[in-house]
Amino acid sequence: MTKFKQEDVWIFNPERECMTIEERRKLQLKRLKKVVKYAYENVEFYRNLYDEAGVKPEDIQTLEDIQKLPFITKDDLRKTYPFDMQAAPKDDWIEVHSTSGTTGIPTVAAYTRKDIDIWGECVARGLASLGVHKNDIVNVAYGFGLFTGGHGAQYGAQKIGALAVPMSSGNTQKQMNFLKDFPADFLCCTPSYALYLAESFEKAGIDPKSIPLKGGLYGAEMWTEEIRQKLEKKFDISAQNIYGLTEVIGPGVSTECHIKDGMHIAEDHFYPEIINPETLEVLPDGEHGEIVFTSLTKTGMPVIRYRTKDLTSLNHEKCECGRTTVRMSRITGRSDDMLKVKGVIVFPKQVEEVIMSMDELSPAYLIKVSRPGLMDVIEVFVEIDQANFSDSMTDLETLKQIIAHKLKDAIGIAVKVTLAEPYSLPRSEGKAVRVIDERNFD
């Protein structure tokens, strides 16, 4: 029995979150026509793109007509760095955010007051589905700065009227002290950092369950059902998923409700499509593929048919929570981060599911792929859980063989397993780094 109470959850904006499909499609079409015209008239990139494709704003007469428009990608946003994709005049900008740029030139987005208000509402919808109310305290341990995570969670909490504590990520001892001395009702951060906090409390001799948290929205990285179960067990909370991208608006594009059967997309603001990443064909409901978003109401930097590279599926069935918005399944990977090892496609999520299913192991792990000779080698470093640590060589060798067998069954190829002592693998106070690919493809 968790401290989370289902009767505390609520719907922030029933008028929008519980619309009929017909009402929503009518609103989406109205907003789609408006944003395409707005982008065409105010952004040279879109004007050139659509002219080259032979399509005009007035050609959009149905929602299906969106397929007449070309896709855009992160490379397009990089080519227009820093501000050539902005549609609103500079006088209307009140905030700027950016991606990290770790894989190339960063994506920079300017936000208008309207954008910030919409963003706050989208996150507020997710927080309401978690049970956050006006008098609650929300500890925000996502990063701040140019990263959207911390700001989005703070805006959402403030939209509800809750007290937002902008702790940011890092300084874990201070974070632990604050959670003890100024107890929050809810914690928003990456799932890997939440697990790290739980471990840190345990190392300090404090039961994480004694921290009066009720729940949290965890995102900014892919995570599995097994991680959810560990989080909920360690803190005695409800752990729910939140998804977003800086390019689209930030966290809050979709969030899980207490039913935990997919993330509700704020469809009145973001129009989703699922495509085959190879053929670019739009796929029907239930089919797994790459999700594409069109921001219907964003004025600073609207994105139209933006390819996210995130792999998921859509479910339009009405949810038990009462919301009628489409739900996207948990992200299973990215079309550009899958590993091809010995001709086999491997997603880090497959490895994580095995590790999280074993009580003998901690949530920390690292995948290293190398090519010391002519063949690829995949090595998985796993950390023994402190409660199950044994220095018996026989026990350790047996455990290693069990892990290797489970991993081979999961991904289809043999892996080298290296056991690490408790708390020896690196932890992250932001997005966790799980994969190191040392192969040289030049």
PDB file of N, CA and C in Angstrom, residues 97-171:
ATOM      1  N   HIS A  97      15.687  28.211 -24.709  1.00  0.00           N
ATOM      2  CA  HIS A  97      16.181  26.923 -24.234  1.00  0.00           C
ATOM      3  C   HIS A  97      16.958  26.245 -25.356  1.00  0.00           C
ATOM      4  N   SER A  98      17.736  25.240 -24.984  1.00  0.00           N
ATOM      5  CA  SER A  98      18.608  24.587 -25.956  1.00  0.00           C
ATOM      6  C   SER A  98      18.834  23.136 -25.572  1.00  0.00           C
ATOM      7  N   THR A  99      19.064  22.305 -26.581  1.00  0.00           N
ATOM      8  CA  THR A  99      19.520  20.942 -26.333  1.00  0.00           C
ATOM      9  C   THR A  99      20.988  21.006 -25.931  1.00  0.00           C
ATOM     10  N   SER A 100      21.519  19.880 -25.481  1.00  0.00           N
ATOM     11  CA  SER A 100      22.896  19.867 -24.973  1.00  0.00           C
ATOM     12  C   SER A 100      23.934  20.046 -26.066  1.00  0.00           C
ATOM     13  N   GLY A 101      23.607  19.597 -27.287  1.00  0.00           N
ATOM     14  CA  GLY A 101      24.577  19.689 -28.370  1.00  0.00           C
ATOM     15  C   GLY A 101      25.672  18.648 -28.305  1.00  0.00           C
ATOM     16  N   THR A 102      25.448  17.583 -27.505  1.00  0.00           N
ATOM     17  CA  THR A 102      26.486  16.554 -27.359  1.00  0.00           C
ATOM     18  C   THR A 102      26.707  15.769 -28.646  1.00  0.00           C
ATOM     19  N   THR A 103      25.708  15.739 -29.531  1.00  0.00           N
ATOM     20  CA  THR A 103      25.860  14.996 -30.784  1.00  0.00           C
ATOM     21  C   THR A 103      25.971  15.937 -31.986  1.00  0.00           C
ATOM     22  N   GLY A 104      26.250  17.207 -31.736  1.00  0.00           N
ATOM     23  CA  GLY A 104      26.380  18.153 -32.831  1.00  0.00           C
ATOM     24  C   GLY A 104      25.962  19.542 -32.380  1.00  0.00           C
ATOM     25  N   ILE A 105      25.678  20.398 -33.354  1.00  0.00           N
ATOM     26  CA  ILE A 105      25.236  21.755 -33.053  1.00  0.00           C
ATOM     27  C   ILE A 105      23.929  21.680 -32.259  1.00  0.00           C
ATOM     28  N   PRO A 106      23.791  22.433 -31.168  1.00  0.00           N
ATOM     29  CA  PRO A 106      22.564  22.354 -30.373  1.00  0.00           C
ATOM     30  C   PRO A 106      21.364  22.943 -31.100  1.00  0.00           C
ATOM     31  N   THR A 107      20.180  22.492 -30.702  1.00  0.00           N
ATOM     32  CA  THR A 107      18.941  23.082 -31.182  1.00  0.00           C
ATOM     33  C   THR A 107      18.534  24.160 -30.192  1.00  0.00           C
ATOM     34  N   VAL A 108      18.299  25.368 -30.695  1.00  0.00           N
ATOM     35  CA  VAL A 108      17.937  26.492 -29.828  1.00  0.00           C
ATOM     36  C   VAL A 108      16.502  26.903 -30.136  1.00  0.00           C
ATOM     37  N   ALA A 109      15.710  27.105 -29.094  1.00  0.00           N
ATOM     38  CA  ALA A 109      14.317  27.490 -29.278  1.00  0.00           C
ATOM     39  C   ALA A 109      13.976  28.687 -28.408  1.00  0.00           C
ATOM     40  N   ALA A 110      13.360  29.692 -29.007  1.00  0.00           N
ATOM     41  CA  ALA A 110      12.863  30.841 -28.256  1.00  0.00           C
ATOM     42  C   ALA A 110      11.403  30.599 -27.901  1.00  0.00           C
ATOM     43  N   TYR A 111      11.006  31.070 -26.728  1.00  0.00           N
ATOM     44  CA  TYR A 111       9.653  30.876 -26.226  1.00  0.00           C
ATOM     45  C   TYR A 111       8.986  32.232 -26.017  1.00  0.00           C
ATOM     46  N   THR A 112       7.734  32.329 -26.413  1.00  0.00           N
ATOM     47  CA  THR A 112       6.928  33.514 -26.130  1.00  0.00           C
ATOM     48  C   THR A 112       6.155  33.284 -24.824  1.00  0.00           C
ATOM     49  N   ARG A 113       5.505  34.319 -24.331  1.00  0.00           N
ATOM     50  CA  ARG A 113       4.678  34.160 -23.136  1.00  0.00           C
ATOM     51  C   ARG A 113       3.606  33.101 -23.351  1.00  0.00           C
ATOM     52  N   LYS A 114       3.013  33.078 -24.529  1.00  0.00           N
ATOM     53  CA  LYS A 114       1.992  32.070 -24.828  1.00  0.00           C
ATOM     54  C   LYS A 114       2.589  30.667 -24.745  1.00  0.00           C
ATOM     55  N   ASP A 115       3.808  30.486 -25.279  1.00  0.00           N
ATOM     56  CA  ASP A 115       4.460  29.173 -25.231  1.00  0.00           C
ATOM     57  C   ASP A 115       4.672  28.709 -23.793  1.00  0.00           C
ATOM     58  N   ILE A 116       5.129  29.610 -22.941  1.00  0.00           N
ATOM     59  CA  ILE A 116       5.387  29.257 -21.547  1.00  0.00           C
ATOM     60  C   ILE A 116       4.088  28.875 -20.847  1.00  0.00           C
ATOM     61  N   ASP A 117       3.008  29.603 -21.130  1.00  0.00           N
ATOM     62  CA  ASP A 117       1.717  29.291 -20.525  1.00  0.00           C
ATOM     63  C   ASP A 117       1.220  27.911 -20.960  1.00  0.00           C
ATOM     64  N   ILE A 118       1.362  27.610 -22.252  1.00  0.00           N
ATOM     65  CA  ILE A 118       0.949  26.300 -22.766  1.00  0.00           C
ATOM     66  C   ILE A 118       1.796  25.196 -22.150  1.00  0.00           C
ATOM     67  N   TRP A 119       3.088  25.424 -22.088  1.00  0.00           N
ATOM     68  CA  TRP A 119       4.013  24.450 -21.512  1.00  0.00           C
ATOM     69  C   TRP A 119       3.639  24.146 -20.059  1.00  0.00           C
ATOM     70  N   GLY A 120       3.395  25.197 -19.281  1.00  0.00           N
ATOM     71  CA  GLY A 120       3.012  25.002 -17.889  1.00  0.00           C
ATOM     72  C   GLY A 120       1.736  24.201 -17.759  1.00  0.00           C
ATOM     73  N   GLU A 121       0.758  24.477 -18.610  1.00  0.00           N
ATOM     74  CA  GLU A 121      -0.499  23.724 -18.548  1.00  0.00           C
ATOM     75  C   GLU A 121      -0.280  22.249 -18.877  1.00  0.00           C
ATOM     76  N   CYS A 122       0.530  21.970 -19.893  1.00  0.00           N
ATOM     77  CA  CYS A 122       0.759  20.574 -20.282  1.00  0.00           C
ATOM     78  C   CYS A 122       1.388  19.774 -19.146  1.00  0.00           C
ATOM     79  N   VAL A 123       2.354  20.357 -18.454  1.00  0.00           N
ATOM     80  CA  VAL A 123       2.974  19.660 -17.328  1.00  0.00           C
ATOM     81  C   VAL A 123       1.995  19.576 -16.155  1.00  0.00           C
ATOM     82  N   ALA A 124       1.196  20.621 -15.966  1.00  0.00           N
ATOM     83  CA  ALA A 124       0.195  20.606 -14.893  1.00  0.00           C
ATOM     84  C   ALA A 124      -0.789  19.460 -15.080  1.00  0.00           C
ATOM     85  N   ARG A 125      -1.141  19.153 -16.316  1.00  0.00           N
ATOM     86  CA  ARG A 125      -2.041  18.034 -16.578  1.00  0.00           C
ATOM     87  C   ARG A 125      -1.434  16.733 -16.050  1.00  0.00           C
ATOM     88  N   GLY A 126      -0.139  16.560 -16.301  1.00  0.00           N
ATOM     89  CA  GLY A 126       0.521  15.350 -15.820  1.00  0.00           C
ATOM     90  C   GLY A 126       0.623  15.309 -14.313  1.00  0.00           C
ATOM     91  N   LEU A 127       0.930  16.446 -13.697  1.00  0.00           N
ATOM     92  CA  LEU A 127       1.041  16.497 -12.243  1.00  0.00           C
ATOM     93  C   LEU A 127      -0.314  16.239 -11.579  1.00  0.00           C
ATOM     94  N   ALA A 128      -1.391  16.757 -12.190  1.00  0.00           N
ATOM     95  CA  ALA A 128      -2.725  16.496 -11.653  1.00  0.00           C
ATOM     96  C   ALA A 128      -3.051  15.013 -11.710  1.00  0.00           C
ATOM     97  N   SER A 129      -2.624  14.339 -12.780  1.00  0.00           N
ATOM     98  CA  SER A 129      -2.883  12.908 -12.916  1.00  0.00           C
ATOM     99  C   SER A 129      -2.078  12.095 -11.906  1.00  0.00           C
ATOM    100  N   LEU A 130      -1.078  12.720 -11.296  1.00  0.00           N
ATOM    101  CA  LEU A 130      -0.280  12.093 -10.254  1.00  0.00           C
ATOM    102  C   LEU A 130      -0.877  12.356  -8.871  1.00  0.00           C
ATOM    103  N   GLY A 131      -1.732  13.385  -8.792  1.00  0.00           N
ATOM    104  CA  GLY A 131      -2.352  13.722  -7.519  1.00  0.00           C
ATOM    105  C   GLY A 131      -1.821  14.984  -6.876  1.00  0.00           C
ATOM    106  N   VAL A 132      -1.106  15.820  -7.648  1.00  0.00           N
ATOM    107  CA  VAL A 132      -0.570  17.069  -7.102  1.00  0.00           C
ATOM    108  C   VAL A 132      -1.694  18.096  -6.970  1.00  0.00           C
ATOM    109  N   HIS A 133      -1.775  18.735  -5.800  1.00  0.00           N
ATOM    110  CA  HIS A 133      -2.785  19.759  -5.533  1.00  0.00           C
ATOM    111  C   HIS A 133      -2.107  21.056  -5.090  1.00  0.00           C
ATOM    112  N   LYS A 134      -2.926  22.075  -4.917  1.00  0.00           N
ATOM    113  CA  LYS A 134      -2.448  23.421  -4.621  1.00  0.00           C
ATOM    114  C   LYS A 134      -1.509  23.480  -3.415  1.00  0.00           C
ATOM    115  N   ASN A 135      -1.800  22.748  -2.362  1.00  0.00           N
ATOM    116  CA  ASN A 135      -1.019  22.859  -1.130  1.00  0.00           C
ATOM    117  C   ASN A 135       0.163  21.888  -1.059  1.00  0.00           C
ATOM    118  N   ASP A 136       0.438  21.179  -2.159  1.00  0.00           N
ATOM    119  CA  ASP A 136       1.534  20.207  -2.154  1.00  0.00           C
ATOM    120  C   ASP A 136       2.879  20.875  -2.438  1.00  0.00           C
ATOM    121  N   ILE A 137       3.940  20.135  -2.107  1.00  0.00           N
ATOM    122  CA  ILE A 137       5.307  20.582  -2.377  1.00  0.00           C
ATOM    123  C   ILE A 137       5.902  19.659  -3.434  1.00  0.00           C
ATOM    124  N   VAL A 138       6.433  20.251  -4.505  1.00  0.00           N
ATOM    125  CA  VAL A 138       7.039  19.477  -5.596  1.00  0.00           C
ATOM    126  C   VAL A 138       8.525  19.805  -5.657  1.00  0.00           C
ATOM    127  N   ASN A 139       9.357  18.817  -5.368  1.00  0.00           N
ATOM    128  CA  ASN A 139      10.807  18.972  -5.448  1.00  0.00           C
ATOM    129  C   ASN A 139      11.235  18.690  -6.891  1.00  0.00           C
ATOM    130  N   VAL A 140      11.821  19.685  -7.537  1.00  0.00           N
ATOM    131  CA  VAL A 140      12.230  19.554  -8.938  1.00  0.00           C
ATOM    132  C   VAL A 140      13.736  19.331  -9.002  1.00  0.00           C
ATOM    133  N   ALA A 141      14.138  18.098  -9.276  1.00  0.00           N
ATOM    134  CA  ALA A 141      15.560  17.740  -9.318  1.00  0.00           C
ATOM    135  C   ALA A 141      16.037  17.449 -10.732  1.00  0.00           C
ATOM    136  N   TYR A 142      15.274  17.906 -11.723  1.00  0.00           N
ATOM    137  CA  TYR A 142      15.800  17.937 -13.087  1.00  0.00           C
ATOM    138  C   TYR A 142      16.782  19.104 -13.177  1.00  0.00           C
ATOM    139  N   GLY A 143      17.628  19.083 -14.207  1.00  0.00           N
ATOM    140  CA  GLY A 143      18.535  20.193 -14.414  1.00  0.00           C
ATOM    141  C   GLY A 143      17.787  21.447 -14.863  1.00  0.00           C
ATOM    142  N   PHE A 144      18.355  22.595 -14.530  1.00  0.00           N
ATOM    143  CA  PHE A 144      17.795  23.863 -14.982  1.00  0.00           C
ATOM    144  C   PHE A 144      18.726  24.433 -16.065  1.00  0.00           C
ATOM    145  N   GLY A 145      19.003  25.708 -16.061  1.00  0.00           N
ATOM    146  CA  GLY A 145      19.822  26.288 -17.122  1.00  0.00           C
ATOM    147  C   GLY A 145      19.081  26.232 -18.444  1.00  0.00           C
ATOM    148  N   LEU A 146      19.791  25.935 -19.535  1.00  0.00           N
ATOM    149  CA  LEU A 146      19.167  25.872 -20.856  1.00  0.00           C
ATOM    150  C   LEU A 146      18.353  24.605 -21.058  1.00  0.00           C
ATOM    151  N   PHE A 147      18.588  23.588 -20.233  1.00  0.00           N
ATOM    152  CA  PHE A 147      17.829  22.345 -20.287  1.00  0.00           C
ATOM    153  C   PHE A 147      16.376  22.628 -19.911  1.00  0.00           C
ATOM    154  N   THR A 148      15.426  21.989 -20.603  1.00  0.00           N
ATOM    155  CA  THR A 148      14.004  22.292 -20.369  1.00  0.00           C
ATOM    156  C   THR A 148      13.415  21.571 -19.165  1.00  0.00           C
ATOM    157  N   GLY A 149      14.056  20.488 -18.703  1.00  0.00           N
ATOM    158  CA  GLY A 149      13.449  19.620 -17.699  1.00  0.00           C
ATOM    159  C   GLY A 149      13.004  20.322 -16.440  1.00  0.00           C
ATOM    160  N   GLY A 150      13.929  21.017 -15.764  1.00  0.00           N
ATOM    161  CA  GLY A 150      13.601  21.662 -14.506  1.00  0.00           C
ATOM    162  C   GLY A 150      12.567  22.755 -14.659  1.00  0.00           C
ATOM    163  N   HIS A 151      12.717  23.586 -15.685  1.00  0.00           N
ATOM    164  CA  HIS A 151      11.785  24.691 -15.902  1.00  0.00           C
ATOM    165  C   HIS A 151      10.365  24.179 -16.150  1.00  0.00           C
ATOM    166  N   GLY A 152      10.237  23.144 -16.984  1.00  0.00           N
ATOM    167  CA  GLY A 152       8.913  22.614 -17.298  1.00  0.00           C
ATOM    168  C   GLY A 152       8.189  22.110 -16.064  1.00  0.00           C
ATOM    169  N   ALA A 153       8.901  21.342 -15.224  1.00  0.00           N
ATOM    170  CA  ALA A 153       8.283  20.818 -14.003  1.00  0.00           C
ATOM    171  C   ALA A 153       7.901  21.952 -13.056  1.00  0.00           C
ATOM    172  N   GLN A 154       8.752  22.965 -12.968  1.00  0.00           N
ATOM    173  CA  GLN A 154       8.451  24.100 -12.098  1.00  0.00           C
ATOM    174  C   GLN A 154       7.217  24.860 -12.591  1.00  0.00           C
ATOM    175  N   TYR A 155       7.152  25.126 -13.911  1.00  0.00           N
ATOM    176  CA  TYR A 155       6.011  25.851 -14.462  1.00  0.00           C
ATOM    177  C   TYR A 155       4.717  25.065 -14.237  1.00  0.00           C
ATOM    178  N   GLY A 156       4.793  23.744 -14.381  1.00  0.00           N
ATOM    179  CA  GLY A 156       3.601  22.928 -14.188  1.00  0.00           C
ATOM    180  C   GLY A 156       3.109  22.962 -12.754  1.00  0.00           C
ATOM    181  N   ALA A 157       4.039  22.843 -11.798  1.00  0.00           N
ATOM    182  CA  ALA A 157       3.668  22.889 -10.383  1.00  0.00           C
ATOM    183  C   ALA A 157       3.066  24.249 -10.037  1.00  0.00           C
ATOM    184  N   GLN A 158       3.670  25.302 -10.544  1.00  0.00           N
ATOM    185  CA  GLN A 158       3.178  26.649 -10.251  1.00  0.00           C
ATOM    186  C   GLN A 158       1.816  26.899 -10.899  1.00  0.00           C
ATOM    187  N   LYS A 159       1.578  26.286 -12.061  1.00  0.00           N
ATOM    188  CA  LYS A 159       0.277  26.434 -12.726  1.00  0.00           C
ATOM    189  C   LYS A 159      -0.833  25.882 -11.843  1.00  0.00           C
ATOM    190  N   ILE A 160      -0.554  24.792 -11.148  1.00  0.00           N
ATOM    191  CA  ILE A 160      -1.522  24.204 -10.227  1.00  0.00           C
ATOM    192  C   ILE A 160      -1.647  25.057  -8.962  1.00  0.00           C
ATOM    193  N   GLY A 161      -0.559  25.733  -8.600  1.00  0.00           N
ATOM    194  CA  GLY A 161      -0.530  26.496  -7.361  1.00  0.00           C
ATOM    195  C   GLY A 161       0.235  25.797  -6.272  1.00  0.00           C
ATOM    196  N   ALA A 162       0.909  24.697  -6.642  1.00  0.00           N
ATOM    197  CA  ALA A 162       1.737  23.973  -5.672  1.00  0.00           C
ATOM    198  C   ALA A 162       3.027  24.760  -5.430  1.00  0.00           C
ATOM    199  N   LEU A 163       3.720  24.386  -4.356  1.00  0.00           N
ATOM    200  CA  LEU A 163       5.006  25.006  -4.045  1.00  0.00           C
ATOM    201  C   LEU A 163       6.108  24.241  -4.767  1.00  0.00           C
ATOM    202  N   ALA A 164       6.779  24.888  -5.707  1.00  0.00           N
ATOM    203  CA  ALA A 164       7.874  24.260  -6.452  1.00  0.00           C
ATOM    204  C   ALA A 164       9.196  24.560  -5.757  1.00  0.00           C
ATOM    205  N   VAL A 165       9.986  23.515  -5.516  1.00  0.00           N
ATOM    206  CA  VAL A 165      11.312  23.666  -4.920  1.00  0.00           C
ATOM    207  C   VAL A 165      12.330  23.385  -6.023  1.00  0.00           C
ATOM    208  N   PRO A 166      12.959  24.416  -6.617  1.00  0.00           N
ATOM    209  CA  PRO A 166      13.858  24.211  -7.767  1.00  0.00           C
ATOM    210  C   PRO A 166      15.245  23.742  -7.341  1.00  0.00           C
ATOM    211  N   MET A 167      15.332  22.512  -6.849  1.00  0.00           N
ATOM    212  CA  MET A 167      16.603  21.973  -6.353  1.00  0.00           C
ATOM    213  C   MET A 167      17.629  21.776  -7.452  1.00  0.00           C
ATOM    214  N   SER A 168      17.173  21.450  -8.656  1.00  0.00           N
ATOM    215  CA  SER A 168      18.037  21.087  -9.773  1.00  0.00           C
ATOM    216  C   SER A 168      18.729  19.758  -9.478  1.00  0.00           C
ATOM    217  N   SER A 169      19.548  19.298 -10.403  1.00  0.00           N
ATOM    218  CA  SER A 169      20.265  18.043 -10.221  1.00  0.00           C
ATOM    219  C   SER A 169      21.624  18.322  -9.583  1.00  0.00           C
ATOM    220  N   GLY A 170      22.258  17.289  -9.075  1.00  0.00           N
ATOM    221  CA  GLY A 170      23.565  17.445  -8.441  1.00  0.00           C
ATOM    222  C   GLY A 170      23.459  17.699  -6.959  1.00  0.00           C
ATOM    223  N   ASN A 171      24.630  17.716  -6.287  1.00  0.00           N
ATOM    224  CA  ASN A 171      24.712  17.938  -4.843  1.00  0.00           C
ATOM    225  C   ASN A 171      23.731  17.035  -4.108  1.00  0.00           C
TER     226      ASN A 171
END
